[in-house]
XYZ file of C-alpha atoms in Angstrom:
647
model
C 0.000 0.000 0.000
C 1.299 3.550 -0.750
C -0.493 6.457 0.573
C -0.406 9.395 -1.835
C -0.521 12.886 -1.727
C -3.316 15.178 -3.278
C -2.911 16.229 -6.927
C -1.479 19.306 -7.057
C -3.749 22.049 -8.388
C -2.540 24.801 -11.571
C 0.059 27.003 -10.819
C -2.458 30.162 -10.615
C -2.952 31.398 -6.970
C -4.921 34.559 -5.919
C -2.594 35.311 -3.029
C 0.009 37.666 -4.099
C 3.070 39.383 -2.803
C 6.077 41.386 -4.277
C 8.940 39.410 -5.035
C 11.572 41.305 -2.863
C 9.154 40.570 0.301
C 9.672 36.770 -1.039
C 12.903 37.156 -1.303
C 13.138 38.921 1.989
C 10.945 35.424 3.369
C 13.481 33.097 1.811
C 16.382 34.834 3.071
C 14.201 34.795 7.056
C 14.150 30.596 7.033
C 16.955 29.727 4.691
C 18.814 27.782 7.707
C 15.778 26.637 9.048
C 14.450 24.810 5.976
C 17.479 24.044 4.475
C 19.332 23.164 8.022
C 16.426 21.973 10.122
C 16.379 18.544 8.262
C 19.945 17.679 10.347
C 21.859 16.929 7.154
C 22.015 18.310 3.463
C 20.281 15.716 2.047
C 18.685 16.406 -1.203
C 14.664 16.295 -1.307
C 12.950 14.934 -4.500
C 13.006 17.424 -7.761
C 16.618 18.626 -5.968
C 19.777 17.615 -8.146
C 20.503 14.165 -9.463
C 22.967 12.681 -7.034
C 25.375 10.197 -9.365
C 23.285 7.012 -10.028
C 20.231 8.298 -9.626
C 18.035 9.518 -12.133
C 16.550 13.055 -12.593
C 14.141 11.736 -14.955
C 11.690 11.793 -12.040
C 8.995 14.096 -12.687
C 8.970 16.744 -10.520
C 5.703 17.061 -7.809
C 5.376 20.554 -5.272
C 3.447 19.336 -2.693
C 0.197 21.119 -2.087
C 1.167 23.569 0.413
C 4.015 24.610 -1.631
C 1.354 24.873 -4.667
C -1.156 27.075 -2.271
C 2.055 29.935 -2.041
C 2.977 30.157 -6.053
C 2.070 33.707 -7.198
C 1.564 34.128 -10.453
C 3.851 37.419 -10.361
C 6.276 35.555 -9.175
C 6.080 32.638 -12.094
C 6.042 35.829 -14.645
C 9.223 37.686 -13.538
C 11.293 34.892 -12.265
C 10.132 31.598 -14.093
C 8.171 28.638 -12.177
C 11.528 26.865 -10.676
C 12.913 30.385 -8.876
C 9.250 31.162 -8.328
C 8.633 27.843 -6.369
C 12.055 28.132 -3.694
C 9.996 31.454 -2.385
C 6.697 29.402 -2.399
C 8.623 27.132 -0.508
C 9.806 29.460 1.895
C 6.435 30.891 2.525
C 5.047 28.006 3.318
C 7.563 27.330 5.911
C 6.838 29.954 7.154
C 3.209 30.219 7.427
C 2.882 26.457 8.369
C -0.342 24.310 7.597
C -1.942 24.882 10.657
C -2.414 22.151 13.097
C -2.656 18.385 11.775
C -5.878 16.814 12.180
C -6.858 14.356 14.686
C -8.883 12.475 12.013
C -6.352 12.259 9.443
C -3.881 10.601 12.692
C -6.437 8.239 13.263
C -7.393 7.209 9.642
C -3.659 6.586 8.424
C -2.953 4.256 11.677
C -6.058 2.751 10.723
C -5.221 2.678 6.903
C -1.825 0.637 8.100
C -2.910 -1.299 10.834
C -4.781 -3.157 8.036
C -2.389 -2.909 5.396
C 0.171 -4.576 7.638
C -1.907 -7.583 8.192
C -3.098 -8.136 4.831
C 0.159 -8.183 3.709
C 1.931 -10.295 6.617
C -0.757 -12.895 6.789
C 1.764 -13.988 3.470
C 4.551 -14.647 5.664
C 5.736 -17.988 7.978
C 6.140 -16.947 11.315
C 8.727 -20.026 11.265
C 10.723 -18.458 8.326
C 10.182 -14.651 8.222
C 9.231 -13.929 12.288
C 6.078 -11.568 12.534
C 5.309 -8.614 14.561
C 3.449 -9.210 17.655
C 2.787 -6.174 19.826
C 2.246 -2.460 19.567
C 1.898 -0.127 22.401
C 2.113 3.550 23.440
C 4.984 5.033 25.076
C 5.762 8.150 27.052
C 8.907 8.706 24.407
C 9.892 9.099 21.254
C 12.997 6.801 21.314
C 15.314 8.733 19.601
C 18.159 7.796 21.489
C 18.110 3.706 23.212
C 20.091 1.907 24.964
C 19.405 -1.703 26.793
C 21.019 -1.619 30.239
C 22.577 -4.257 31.926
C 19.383 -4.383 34.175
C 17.074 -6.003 31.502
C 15.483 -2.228 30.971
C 15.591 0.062 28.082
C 17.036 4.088 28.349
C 14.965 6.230 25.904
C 15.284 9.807 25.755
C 14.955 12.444 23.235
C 13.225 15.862 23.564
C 10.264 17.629 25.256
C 7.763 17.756 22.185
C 6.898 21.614 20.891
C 5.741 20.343 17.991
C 2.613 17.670 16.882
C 2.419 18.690 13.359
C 4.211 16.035 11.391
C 4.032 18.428 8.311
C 6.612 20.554 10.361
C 10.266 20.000 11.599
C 9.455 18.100 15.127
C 12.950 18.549 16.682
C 13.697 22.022 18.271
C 17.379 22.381 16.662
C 16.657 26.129 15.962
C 14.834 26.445 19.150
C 17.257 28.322 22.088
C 15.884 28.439 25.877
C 13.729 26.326 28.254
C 11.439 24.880 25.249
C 14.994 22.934 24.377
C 14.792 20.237 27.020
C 15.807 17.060 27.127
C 13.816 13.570 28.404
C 13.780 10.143 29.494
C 12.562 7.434 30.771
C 13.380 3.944 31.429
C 10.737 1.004 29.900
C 11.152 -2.692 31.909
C 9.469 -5.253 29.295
C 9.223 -7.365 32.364
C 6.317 -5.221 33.827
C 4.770 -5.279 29.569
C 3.282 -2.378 28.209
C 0.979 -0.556 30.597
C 2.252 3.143 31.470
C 3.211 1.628 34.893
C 6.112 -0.469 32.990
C 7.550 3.808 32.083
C 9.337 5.482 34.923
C 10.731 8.735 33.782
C 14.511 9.991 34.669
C 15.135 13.212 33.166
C 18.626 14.375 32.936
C 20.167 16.402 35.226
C 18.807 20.047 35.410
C 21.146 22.547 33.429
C 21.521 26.492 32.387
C 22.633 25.998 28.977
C 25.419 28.998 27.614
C 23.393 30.495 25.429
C 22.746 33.178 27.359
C 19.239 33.443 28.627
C 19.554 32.125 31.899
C 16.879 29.237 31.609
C 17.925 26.029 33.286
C 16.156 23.203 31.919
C 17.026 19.364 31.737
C 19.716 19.043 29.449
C 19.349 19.175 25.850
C 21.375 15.724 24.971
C 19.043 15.073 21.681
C 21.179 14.076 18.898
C 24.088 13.265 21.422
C 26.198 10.170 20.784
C 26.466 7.143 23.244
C 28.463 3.874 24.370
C 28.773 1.860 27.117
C 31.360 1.671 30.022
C 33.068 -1.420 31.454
C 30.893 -1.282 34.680
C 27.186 -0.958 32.456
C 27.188 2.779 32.684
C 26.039 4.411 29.755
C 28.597 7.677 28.756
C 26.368 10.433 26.481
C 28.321 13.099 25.201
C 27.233 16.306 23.109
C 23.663 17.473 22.404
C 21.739 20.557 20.807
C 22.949 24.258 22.161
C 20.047 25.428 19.851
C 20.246 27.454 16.877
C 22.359 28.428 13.713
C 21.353 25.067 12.148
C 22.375 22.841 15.118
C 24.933 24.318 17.462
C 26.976 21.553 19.487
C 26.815 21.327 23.530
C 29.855 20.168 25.277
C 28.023 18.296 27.411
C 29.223 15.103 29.336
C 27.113 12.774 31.028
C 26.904 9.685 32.815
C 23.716 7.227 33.243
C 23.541 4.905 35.859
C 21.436 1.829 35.885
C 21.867 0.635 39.117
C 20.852 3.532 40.531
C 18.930 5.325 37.819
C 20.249 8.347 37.865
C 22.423 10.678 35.835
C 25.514 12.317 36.477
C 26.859 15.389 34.852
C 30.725 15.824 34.270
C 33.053 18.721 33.006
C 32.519 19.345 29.863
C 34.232 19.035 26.847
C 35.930 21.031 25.210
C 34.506 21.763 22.055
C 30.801 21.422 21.478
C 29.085 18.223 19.511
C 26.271 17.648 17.807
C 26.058 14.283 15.692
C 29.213 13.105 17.882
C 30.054 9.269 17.044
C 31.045 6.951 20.693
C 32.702 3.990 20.556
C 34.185 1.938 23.683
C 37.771 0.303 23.090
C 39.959 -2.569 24.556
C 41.046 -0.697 27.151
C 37.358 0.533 28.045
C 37.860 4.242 27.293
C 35.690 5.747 24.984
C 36.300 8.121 21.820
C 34.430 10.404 21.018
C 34.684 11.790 17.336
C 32.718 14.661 14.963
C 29.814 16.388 15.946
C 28.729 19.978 14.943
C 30.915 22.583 16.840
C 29.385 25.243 19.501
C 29.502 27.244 15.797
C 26.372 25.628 13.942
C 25.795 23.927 11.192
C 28.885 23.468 8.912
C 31.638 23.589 11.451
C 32.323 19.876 12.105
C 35.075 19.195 14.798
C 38.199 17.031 14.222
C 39.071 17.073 17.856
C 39.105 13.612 19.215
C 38.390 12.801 22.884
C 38.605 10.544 25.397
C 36.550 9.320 28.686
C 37.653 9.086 31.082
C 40.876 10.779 30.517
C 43.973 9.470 31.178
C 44.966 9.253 34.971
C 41.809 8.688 36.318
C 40.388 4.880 36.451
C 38.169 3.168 33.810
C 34.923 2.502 35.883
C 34.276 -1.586 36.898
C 32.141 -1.411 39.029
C 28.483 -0.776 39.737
C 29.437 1.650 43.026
C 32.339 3.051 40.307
C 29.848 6.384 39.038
C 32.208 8.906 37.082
C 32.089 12.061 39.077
C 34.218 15.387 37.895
C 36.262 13.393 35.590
C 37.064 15.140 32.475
C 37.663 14.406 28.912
C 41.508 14.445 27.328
C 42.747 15.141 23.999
C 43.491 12.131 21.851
C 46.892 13.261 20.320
C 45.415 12.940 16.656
C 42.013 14.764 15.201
C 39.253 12.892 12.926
C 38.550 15.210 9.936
C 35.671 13.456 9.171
C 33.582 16.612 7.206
C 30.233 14.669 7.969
C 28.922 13.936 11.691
C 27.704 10.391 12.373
C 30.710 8.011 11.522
C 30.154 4.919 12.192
C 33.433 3.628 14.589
C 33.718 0.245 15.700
C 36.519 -1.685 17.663
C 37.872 -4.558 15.671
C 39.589 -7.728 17.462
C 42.969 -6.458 16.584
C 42.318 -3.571 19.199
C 42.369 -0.590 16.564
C 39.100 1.750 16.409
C 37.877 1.888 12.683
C 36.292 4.638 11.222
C 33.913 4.575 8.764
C 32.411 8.191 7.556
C 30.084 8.825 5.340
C 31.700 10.059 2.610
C 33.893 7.526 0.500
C 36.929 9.055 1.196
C 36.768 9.475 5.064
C 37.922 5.929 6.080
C 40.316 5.629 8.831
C 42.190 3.572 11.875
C 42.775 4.673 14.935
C 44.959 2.992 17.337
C 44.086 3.770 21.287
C 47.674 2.797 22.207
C 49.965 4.776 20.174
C 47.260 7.573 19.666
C 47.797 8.196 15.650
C 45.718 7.502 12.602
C 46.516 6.062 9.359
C 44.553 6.021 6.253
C 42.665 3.324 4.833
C 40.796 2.229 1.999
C 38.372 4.607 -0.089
C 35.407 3.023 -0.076
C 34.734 1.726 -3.461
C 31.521 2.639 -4.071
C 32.500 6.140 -4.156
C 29.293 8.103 -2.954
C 28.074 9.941 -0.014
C 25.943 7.970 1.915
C 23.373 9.469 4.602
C 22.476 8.007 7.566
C 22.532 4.250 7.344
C 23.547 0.840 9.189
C 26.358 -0.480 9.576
C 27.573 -3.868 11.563
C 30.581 -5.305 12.712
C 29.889 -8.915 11.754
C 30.557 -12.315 14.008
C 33.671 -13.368 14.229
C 33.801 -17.221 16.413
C 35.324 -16.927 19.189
C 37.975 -14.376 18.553
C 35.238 -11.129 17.804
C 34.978 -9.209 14.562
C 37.727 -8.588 12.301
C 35.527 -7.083 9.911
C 32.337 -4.654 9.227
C 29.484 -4.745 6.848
C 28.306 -1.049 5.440
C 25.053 -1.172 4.189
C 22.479 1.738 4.063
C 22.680 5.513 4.041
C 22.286 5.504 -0.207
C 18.682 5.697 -1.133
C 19.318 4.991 -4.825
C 21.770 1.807 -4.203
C 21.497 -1.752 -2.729
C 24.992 -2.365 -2.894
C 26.398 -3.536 0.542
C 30.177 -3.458 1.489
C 32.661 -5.543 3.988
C 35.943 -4.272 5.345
C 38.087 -6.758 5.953
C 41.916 -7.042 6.318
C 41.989 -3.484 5.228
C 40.397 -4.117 2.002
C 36.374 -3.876 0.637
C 34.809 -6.242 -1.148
C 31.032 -6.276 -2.604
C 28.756 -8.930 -0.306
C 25.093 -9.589 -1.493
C 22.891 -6.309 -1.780
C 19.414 -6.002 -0.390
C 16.515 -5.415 -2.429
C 17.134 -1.933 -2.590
C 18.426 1.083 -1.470
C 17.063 2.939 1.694
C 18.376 5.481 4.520
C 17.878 5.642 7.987
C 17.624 1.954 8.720
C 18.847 -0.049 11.612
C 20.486 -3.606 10.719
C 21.039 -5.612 14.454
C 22.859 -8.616 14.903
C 20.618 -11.532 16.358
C 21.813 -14.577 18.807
C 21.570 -16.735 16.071
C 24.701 -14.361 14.300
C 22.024 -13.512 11.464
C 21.419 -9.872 10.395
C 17.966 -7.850 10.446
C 17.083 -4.657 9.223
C 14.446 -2.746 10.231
C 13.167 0.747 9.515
C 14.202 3.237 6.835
C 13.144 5.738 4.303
C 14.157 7.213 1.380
C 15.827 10.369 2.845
C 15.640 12.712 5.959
C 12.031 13.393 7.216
C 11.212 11.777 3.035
C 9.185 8.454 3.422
C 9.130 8.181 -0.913
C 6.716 11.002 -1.397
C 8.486 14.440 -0.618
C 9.867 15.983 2.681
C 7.593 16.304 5.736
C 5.163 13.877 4.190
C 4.206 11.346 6.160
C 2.599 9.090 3.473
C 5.292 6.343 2.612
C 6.033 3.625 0.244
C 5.711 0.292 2.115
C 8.626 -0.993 1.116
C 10.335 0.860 3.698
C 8.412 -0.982 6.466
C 9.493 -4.026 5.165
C 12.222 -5.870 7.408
C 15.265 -7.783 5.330
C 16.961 -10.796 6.808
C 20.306 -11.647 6.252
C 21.196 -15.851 6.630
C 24.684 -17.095 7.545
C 25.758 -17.213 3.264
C 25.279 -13.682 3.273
C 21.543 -13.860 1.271
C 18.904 -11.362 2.051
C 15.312 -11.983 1.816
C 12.021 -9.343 2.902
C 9.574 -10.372 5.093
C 7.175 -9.026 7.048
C 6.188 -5.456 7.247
C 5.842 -3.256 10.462
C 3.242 -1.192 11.496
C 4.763 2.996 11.491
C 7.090 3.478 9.120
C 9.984 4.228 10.288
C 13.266 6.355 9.231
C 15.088 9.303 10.500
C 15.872 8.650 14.550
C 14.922 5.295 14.686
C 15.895 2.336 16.755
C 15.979 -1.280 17.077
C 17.321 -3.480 20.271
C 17.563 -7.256 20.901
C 16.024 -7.871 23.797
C 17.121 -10.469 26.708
C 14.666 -13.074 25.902
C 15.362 -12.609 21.929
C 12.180 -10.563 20.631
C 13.365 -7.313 19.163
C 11.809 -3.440 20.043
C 11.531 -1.173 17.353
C 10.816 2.759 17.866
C 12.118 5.937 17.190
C 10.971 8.651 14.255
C 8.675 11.402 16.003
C 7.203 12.413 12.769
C 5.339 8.785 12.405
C 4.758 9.090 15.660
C 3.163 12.198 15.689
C 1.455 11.412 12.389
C 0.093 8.296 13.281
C -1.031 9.053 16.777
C -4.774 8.009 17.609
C -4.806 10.784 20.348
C -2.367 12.731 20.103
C -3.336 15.315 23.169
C -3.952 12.073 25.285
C -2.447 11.658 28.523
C -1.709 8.950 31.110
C -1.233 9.403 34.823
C 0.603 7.152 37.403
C 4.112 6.716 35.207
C 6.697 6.607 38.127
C 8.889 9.733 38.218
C 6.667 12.075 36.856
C 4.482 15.141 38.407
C 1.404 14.873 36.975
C -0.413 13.606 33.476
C 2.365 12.409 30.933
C 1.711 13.090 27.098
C 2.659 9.382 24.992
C 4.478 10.492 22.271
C 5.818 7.537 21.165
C 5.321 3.737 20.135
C 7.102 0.492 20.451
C 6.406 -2.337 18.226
C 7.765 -5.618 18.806
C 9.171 -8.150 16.748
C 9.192 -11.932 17.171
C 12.096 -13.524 15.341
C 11.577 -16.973 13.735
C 14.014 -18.850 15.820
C 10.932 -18.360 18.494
C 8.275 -19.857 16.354
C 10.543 -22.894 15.659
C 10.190 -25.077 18.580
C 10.963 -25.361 22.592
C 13.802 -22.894 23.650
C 16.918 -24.425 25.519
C 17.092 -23.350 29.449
C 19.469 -21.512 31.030
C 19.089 -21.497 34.487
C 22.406 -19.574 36.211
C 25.591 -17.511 35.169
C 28.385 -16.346 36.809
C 27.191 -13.251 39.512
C 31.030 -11.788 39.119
C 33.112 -11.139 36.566
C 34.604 -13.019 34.287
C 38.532 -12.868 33.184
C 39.133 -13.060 29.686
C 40.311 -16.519 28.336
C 38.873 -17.868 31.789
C 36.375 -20.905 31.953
C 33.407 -20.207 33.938
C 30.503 -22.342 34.574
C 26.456 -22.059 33.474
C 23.477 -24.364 34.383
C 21.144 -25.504 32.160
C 18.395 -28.071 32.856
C 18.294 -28.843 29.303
C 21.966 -29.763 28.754
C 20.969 -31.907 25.974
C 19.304 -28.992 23.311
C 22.371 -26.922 23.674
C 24.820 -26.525 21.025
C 26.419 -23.294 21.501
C 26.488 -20.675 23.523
C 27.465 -16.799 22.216
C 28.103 -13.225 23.823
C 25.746 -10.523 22.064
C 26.656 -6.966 23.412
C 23.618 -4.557 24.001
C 22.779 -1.879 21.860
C 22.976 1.743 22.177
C 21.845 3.565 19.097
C 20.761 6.749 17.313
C 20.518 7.992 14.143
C 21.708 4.117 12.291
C 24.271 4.828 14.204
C 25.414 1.284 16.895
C 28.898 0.799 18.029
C 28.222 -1.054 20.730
C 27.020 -4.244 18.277
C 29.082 -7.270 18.504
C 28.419 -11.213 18.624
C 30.979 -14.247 19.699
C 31.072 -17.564 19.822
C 31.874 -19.107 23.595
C 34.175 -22.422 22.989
C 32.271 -25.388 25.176
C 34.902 -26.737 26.964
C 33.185 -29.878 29.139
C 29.579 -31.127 30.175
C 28.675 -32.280 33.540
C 24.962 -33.317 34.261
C 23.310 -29.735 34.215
C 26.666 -27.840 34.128
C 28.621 -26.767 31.012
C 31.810 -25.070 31.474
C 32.424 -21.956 29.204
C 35.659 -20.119 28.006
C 35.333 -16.895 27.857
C 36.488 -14.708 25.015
C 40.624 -14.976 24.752
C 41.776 -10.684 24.653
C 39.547 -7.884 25.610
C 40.970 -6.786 21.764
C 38.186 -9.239 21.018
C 35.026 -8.285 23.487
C 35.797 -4.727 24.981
C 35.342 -4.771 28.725
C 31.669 -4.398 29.991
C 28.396 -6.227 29.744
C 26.867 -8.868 27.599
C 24.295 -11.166 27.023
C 24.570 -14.514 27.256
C 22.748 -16.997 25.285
C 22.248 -20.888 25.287
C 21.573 -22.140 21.154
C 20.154 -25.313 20.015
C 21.252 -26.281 16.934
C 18.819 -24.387 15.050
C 19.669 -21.848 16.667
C 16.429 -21.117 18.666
C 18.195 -18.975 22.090
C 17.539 -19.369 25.848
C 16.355 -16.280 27.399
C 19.930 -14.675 28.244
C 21.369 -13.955 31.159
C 23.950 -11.229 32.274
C 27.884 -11.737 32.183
C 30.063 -9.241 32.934
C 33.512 -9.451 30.959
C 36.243 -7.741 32.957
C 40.278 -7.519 32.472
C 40.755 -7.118 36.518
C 38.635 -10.549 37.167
């Protein structure tokens, strides 16, 4: 099914101003319409990007239409004429959305998804199970070494879908930040929410409002001792101006901490943990705005203070260093990802920006161009299972809405692996226990579902998942419910089934209520607005039969290359066992991903003794889930192991 928009109407329009107020109105929003979208994506009708055709016709959608002035068209020709229609309409706005077109397109794909997924196997494609409000919009996620899952974004000023949702130009209190915390073991009610807000903070932009911080559009990874490290956010303005901020969440304790800043400001900032459980923290948008990317590299904690083990171990006043080399990476989002020879990789988004980093020595060398030689946007990437020794190479898939093509680094060389059915942005590909690939979620560009910018309607192929086998073929399945694309997420969870959520404009667009209100959400005041969904996906390994057991893991920590001990009372369906690390993502953006084989070293009765993995070069220090496999590779519900070098 693909909604689409109204017919636009003939160019003629009673309206009428002079062109030199247009001008004056294009001039007024040129970095808010051309900045606001977070990237400088082209929209459909823009310039052909190489490989793709520009033999598209060319649609104005119909609030662009309602602003062409037939003045305009006469003096300065329908293409000039239509960039000032375009930047009166942003301007003026549509008004408000209305509640009966939210309610009609949910509606319109509630039924569209199970028409066409009734065509699928649950046994061979999975199927989607649940979908339920929530108090968030799930920009950011992360699964904590508690079982729960961190989502936090931005206080909503915004519910018309039409509009940019995300308050990047927006300076002052109305540029908050959010959170909350969602245990799937209390399901779906509000009473399974409990909001934590970030710490309270008077942002330097000079009008004194404290608010909770504005971390949107930060980046993320996890610490040795489960804590998750946020860095940057959204000063406000000029396009997207960087905070330096610095934060720490807690899970044990469920709270945040702030630390000293950093020294330049971030926003788009790539995070990725290494070996030695420090994190670096790469790109972002400077304090400047839009257009001033930062090659300053830094590190958390810095050196001379201790990487944090344990739970009681909560960063307080430690700073950020200087990593002794800079990442010129020109666009924000890289993806980074510690391979098993203990090097940090670097994979930006334009061909050319590829490059290692080595914690140790502190220097970078250059690596491959990527072959493909295009930009890509915002798209997945994976490091992909390795046995027992971790990754020693990456898959890079999405980001280029007009190609299929995916890529694998390896031995510091690409080579071409099996494409997808076709090109999309803004999708999330996860690694499952079974070491096979998913994606989820996409769209064909930024806030562009297929059918223009800030149009909600979308092609359904872009709800349609894509799952990767262990030869490397890719086959669609099942569709979910929202579309989803720019700021979506995707997380394994404990016992297997995977959340999906993220993208406040399908939120907002498909919301059957969208001034409803819930009370009673732990942590919260008063009546709490749900802004957001979660879906939830079943994958086939749990239609495919009774799930091995596994009863007890190791409380402690576990040395690497150590053998450690797990009880099953099904000792006879297990064939493997593997380490999947959780996810923290944003914007197709997931270093944290990773997946090993554990060698089985003996059997006893109920007890099989495990070897954990041999060099923290191959599992950075911290948290993982552990799961028992038959051998078809249905999972046990997993259980916590924490890999430490001090154990």
């Amino acid at each position: 099914m693909s909604l689409s928009p109204p017919r636009p109407k003939p160019w003629s329009r009673p309206r009428r101003q002079s062109a030199a107020t247009a001008a004056a109105l294009v001039c007024a929003v040129t970095a808010g319409t051309l900045l606001g979208a977070a990237g400088p994506a082209a929209a459909h009708g823009g310039p052909a990007e190489p490989g793709q055709s520009d033999l598209t016709p060319h649609v104005a959608s119909p609030r662009v239409m309602a602003e062409m002035r037939d003045d305009e068209i006469a003096a300065l020709g329908p293409e000039h004429a239509e960039e000032h229609a375009r930047a009166r309409a942003a301007i003026r706005g549509v008004g408000d959305y209305p509640q009966t077109t939210r309610t009609n397109r949910y509606n319109a794909l509630t039924a569209s998804q199970s028409s066409h997924n009734a065509a699928f196997d649950p046994a061979t494609f999975g199927a989607f199970k649940e979908y339920f409000s929530s108090p968030d919009f799930g920009d950011h996620v992360a699964l904590l070494p508690t079982g729960k899952v961190l989502l936090f974004s931005f206080e909503r000023f915004e519910s018309n879908p039409e509009k940019e949702p995300a308050p990047t130009q927006t300076t002052g209190k109305e540029n908050a930040g959010r959170a909350f915390l969602w245990d799937p073991a209390k399901g779906t009610t509000p009473d399974a929410f409990k909001q934590v807000n970030p710490p309270t903070t008077d942002m330097p932009d000079g009008l004194g409002q404290p608010r909770p911080a504005p971390f949107f559009c930060s980046g993320h990874s996890f610490l040795p001792n489960g804590m998750l490290g946020v860095f940057g956010g959204n000063l406000g303005g000029n396009g997207g101006t960087g905070a330096k901020l610095s934060l720490i969440f807690d899970p044990w304790t469920e709270t945040w901490t702030r630390n000293p800043d950093m020294s330049v400001g971030r926003w788009y900032p790539s995070v990725v943990t290494g070996a030695d459980g420090r994190q670096l923290i790469m790109s972002g948008q400077s304090e400047l705005g839009w257009g001033t990317p930062t090659p300053v590299v830094e590190r958390f904690p810095a050196k001379g203070n201790p990487v944090p083990v344990g739970k009681n171990d909560t960063p307080k006043n430690t700073p950020v260093d200087r990593f002794k080399v800079d990442a010129p990476f020109t666009l924000d989002y890289p993806h980074l990802f510690s391979l098993n020879d203990g090097n940090v990789y670097g994979f930006g988004r334009q061909a050319a920006e590829q490059w290692k980093f080595d914690p140790v020595a502190e220097s970078r060398s250059d690596l491959t161009a990527r072959p493909d030689g295009r930009k890509r946007n915002y798209g997945s990437a994976v490091m992909l299972p390795g046995g027992v020794n971790g990754p020693d190479s990456a898959l890079v898939l999405g980001g280029d809405r007009d190609n299929p093509s995916t890529l694998r680094f390896s031995n510091g060389s690409w080579a071409a692996e099996k494409s997808r059915a076709f090109g999309r942005t803004q999708d999330d590909t996860i690694l499952l226990p079974d070491g096979k690939l998913m994606t989820v979620n996409g769209a064909y560009d930024i806030r562009d579902y297929g059918n223009g910018p800030y149009n909600p309607n979308a092609d359904l192929k872009y709800r349609q998942i894509e799952l990767r086998d262990d030869q490397g073929n890719w086959k669609l399945g099942p569709v979910q419910r929202l579309p989803r694309g720019y700021h979506s997420n995707a997380v394994v969870l404990p016992d297997g089934r995977v959340m999906v959520t993220g993208d406040e404009l399908q939120q907002m667009a498909n919301n059957t209520d969208i001034n409803g209100t819930v009370s009673g959400i732990p942590g919260t005041t008063g009546p709490v607005t749900m802004n957001g969904t979660i879906e939830i996906y079943e994958p086939a390994y749990l239609s495919q039969g009774d799930r091995p057991s596994l009863d007890s893991a190791p409380a402690g920590a576990v040395g690497y290359d150590g053998k450690f001990l797990v009880r099953t009372s099904t000792p006879q369906q297990v064939s493997r066992a593997v380490l999947l690390s959780p996810t923290t993502s944003t914007h197709s953006v997931n270093t944290s991903q990773r997946h090993l084989e554990l060698r089985i070293t003996s059997r006893a009765g109920n007890n099989i003794q495990l070897q954990a993995p041999p060099t923290a070069a191959a599992a950075p220090p911290g948290y993982y889930l552990l799961f028992l496999l038959n051998d078809k590779g249905v999972p046990s519900v997993a259980k916590w192991v924490q890999l430490s070098s001090s154990a």
